[in-house]
Amino acid sequence: FLFQNAFDPDDAYTTPKKQYGILKAITMIYTAGLKVIENPEFEFKNLADHEILQEIAKAKDIPNGEDEKFADLAKRVEETILKL
């Protein structure tokens, strides 16, 4: 999930808030995942193939300064995984 392109003017520098937002969304996979794996009907394939993982991968494209989008993403990740 985490990588930077030093040659891209928007991606060459990432603010600490943006880094935190991305990491929070990533760790939410783990946190919410711990809750759902106890469900005997849980299918890992449903999580592995879910589009929410692609949203997290694309979070690096959210411009610096739009920090509220990371909180929304983390919330969507949690809600999505808990529904699996």
PDB file of C-alpha atoms in Angstrom, residues 4-81:
ATOM      1  CA  GLN A   4       6.047   7.192  -3.099  1.00  0.00           C
ATOM      2  CA  ASN A   5       7.223   8.531  -6.416  1.00  0.00           C
ATOM      3  CA  ALA A   6       9.969  11.112  -5.866  1.00  0.00           C
ATOM      4  CA  PHE A   7       9.559  12.353  -9.437  1.00  0.00           C
ATOM      5  CA  ASP A   8       5.867  13.208  -9.059  1.00  0.00           C
ATOM      6  CA  PRO A   9       5.458  16.755  -7.694  1.00  0.00           C
ATOM      7  CA  ASP A  10       2.305  15.793  -5.762  1.00  0.00           C
ATOM      8  CA  ASP A  11       3.718  12.546  -4.410  1.00  0.00           C
ATOM      9  CA  ALA A  12       7.312  13.586  -3.690  1.00  0.00           C
ATOM     10  CA  TYR A  13       6.303  14.870  -0.267  1.00  0.00           C
ATOM     11  CA  THR A  14       3.551  13.473   1.931  1.00  0.00           C
ATOM     12  CA  THR A  15       2.464  15.273   5.069  1.00  0.00           C
ATOM     13  CA  PRO A  16       2.510  13.393   8.364  1.00  0.00           C
ATOM     14  CA  LYS A  17      -1.289  13.769   8.565  1.00  0.00           C
ATOM     15  CA  LYS A  18      -1.683  12.086   5.194  1.00  0.00           C
ATOM     16  CA  GLN A  19       0.697   9.294   6.198  1.00  0.00           C
ATOM     17  CA  TYR A  20      -1.277   8.802   9.409  1.00  0.00           C
ATOM     18  CA  GLY A  21      -4.580   8.743   7.501  1.00  0.00           C
ATOM     19  CA  ILE A  22      -3.348   6.066   5.115  1.00  0.00           C
ATOM     20  CA  LEU A  23      -1.912   3.963   7.938  1.00  0.00           C
ATOM     21  CA  LYS A  24      -5.125   4.298   9.932  1.00  0.00           C
ATOM     22  CA  ALA A  25      -7.130   2.947   6.987  1.00  0.00           C
ATOM     23  CA  ILE A  26      -4.676   0.066   6.587  1.00  0.00           C
ATOM     24  CA  THR A  27      -4.733  -0.834  10.277  1.00  0.00           C
ATOM     25  CA  MET A  28      -8.534  -0.682  10.209  1.00  0.00           C
ATOM     26  CA  ILE A  29      -8.419  -3.762   7.954  1.00  0.00           C
ATOM     27  CA  TYR A  30      -6.694  -5.598  10.784  1.00  0.00           C
ATOM     28  CA  THR A  31      -8.835  -4.170  13.593  1.00  0.00           C
ATOM     29  CA  ALA A  32     -12.165  -4.843  11.892  1.00  0.00           C
ATOM     30  CA  GLY A  33     -10.871  -8.122  10.495  1.00  0.00           C
ATOM     31  CA  LEU A  34     -10.198  -9.451  13.986  1.00  0.00           C
ATOM     32  CA  LYS A  35     -13.887  -9.053  14.747  1.00  0.00           C
ATOM     33  CA  VAL A  36     -15.233 -10.764  11.635  1.00  0.00           C
ATOM     34  CA  ILE A  37     -12.920 -13.756  11.517  1.00  0.00           C
ATOM     35  CA  GLU A  38     -14.701 -15.145  14.566  1.00  0.00           C
ATOM     36  CA  ASN A  39     -17.851 -15.516  12.467  1.00  0.00           C
ATOM     37  CA  PRO A  40     -17.980 -19.123  11.183  1.00  0.00           C
ATOM     38  CA  GLU A  41     -19.606 -17.905   7.947  1.00  0.00           C
ATOM     39  CA  PHE A  42     -16.778 -15.466   7.174  1.00  0.00           C
ATOM     40  CA  GLU A  43     -15.103 -16.110   3.821  1.00  0.00           C
ATOM     41  CA  PHE A  44     -11.640 -14.578   3.462  1.00  0.00           C
ATOM     42  CA  LYS A  45     -12.068 -14.455  -0.309  1.00  0.00           C
ATOM     43  CA  ASN A  46     -14.859 -11.897   0.157  1.00  0.00           C
ATOM     44  CA  LEU A  47     -12.402  -9.605   1.899  1.00  0.00           C
ATOM     45  CA  ALA A  48      -9.462 -10.270  -0.399  1.00  0.00           C
ATOM     46  CA  ASP A  49     -11.552  -9.509  -3.495  1.00  0.00           C
ATOM     47  CA  HIS A  50     -13.389  -6.496  -2.054  1.00  0.00           C
ATOM     48  CA  GLU A  51     -13.070  -3.129  -3.799  1.00  0.00           C
ATOM     49  CA  ILE A  52     -12.400  -1.355  -0.479  1.00  0.00           C
ATOM     50  CA  LEU A  53      -8.817  -2.648  -0.654  1.00  0.00           C
ATOM     51  CA  GLN A  54      -8.376  -0.853  -3.968  1.00  0.00           C
ATOM     52  CA  GLU A  55      -9.704   2.336  -2.392  1.00  0.00           C
ATOM     53  CA  ILE A  56      -6.995   2.106   0.248  1.00  0.00           C
ATOM     54  CA  ALA A  57      -4.357   1.543  -2.427  1.00  0.00           C
ATOM     55  CA  LYS A  58      -5.567   4.693  -4.203  1.00  0.00           C
ATOM     56  CA  ALA A  59      -5.545   6.779  -1.011  1.00  0.00           C
ATOM     57  CA  LYS A  60      -2.069   8.035  -1.878  1.00  0.00           C
ATOM     58  CA  ASP A  61      -3.738  10.042  -4.652  1.00  0.00           C
ATOM     59  CA  ILE A  62      -5.765  12.082  -2.158  1.00  0.00           C
ATOM     60  CA  PRO A  63      -4.095  15.514  -2.156  1.00  0.00           C
ATOM     61  CA  ASN A  64      -2.248  16.788   0.893  1.00  0.00           C
ATOM     62  CA  GLY A  65      -4.561  18.889   3.042  1.00  0.00           C
ATOM     63  CA  GLU A  66      -7.726  16.877   2.403  1.00  0.00           C
ATOM     64  CA  ASP A  67      -7.350  15.020   5.684  1.00  0.00           C
ATOM     65  CA  GLU A  68     -11.083  14.558   6.286  1.00  0.00           C
ATOM     66  CA  LYS A  69     -11.157  12.111   3.377  1.00  0.00           C
ATOM     67  CA  PHE A  70      -8.873   9.758   5.302  1.00  0.00           C
ATOM     68  CA  ALA A  71     -11.218   9.671   8.291  1.00  0.00           C
ATOM     69  CA  ASP A  72     -14.068   8.888   5.896  1.00  0.00           C
ATOM     70  CA  LEU A  73     -12.013   6.134   4.277  1.00  0.00           C
ATOM     71  CA  ALA A  74     -11.136   4.520   7.614  1.00  0.00           C
ATOM     72  CA  LYS A  75     -14.812   4.595   8.592  1.00  0.00           C
ATOM     73  CA  ARG A  76     -15.862   3.022   5.268  1.00  0.00           C
ATOM     74  CA  VAL A  77     -13.200   0.329   5.667  1.00  0.00           C
ATOM     75  CA  GLU A  78     -14.484  -0.563   9.123  1.00  0.00           C
ATOM     76  CA  GLU A  79     -18.153  -0.565   8.075  1.00  0.00           C
ATOM     77  CA  THR A  80     -17.427  -2.610   4.954  1.00  0.00           C
ATOM     78  CA  ILE A  81     -15.403  -5.280   6.708  1.00  0.00           C
TER      79      ILE A  81
END
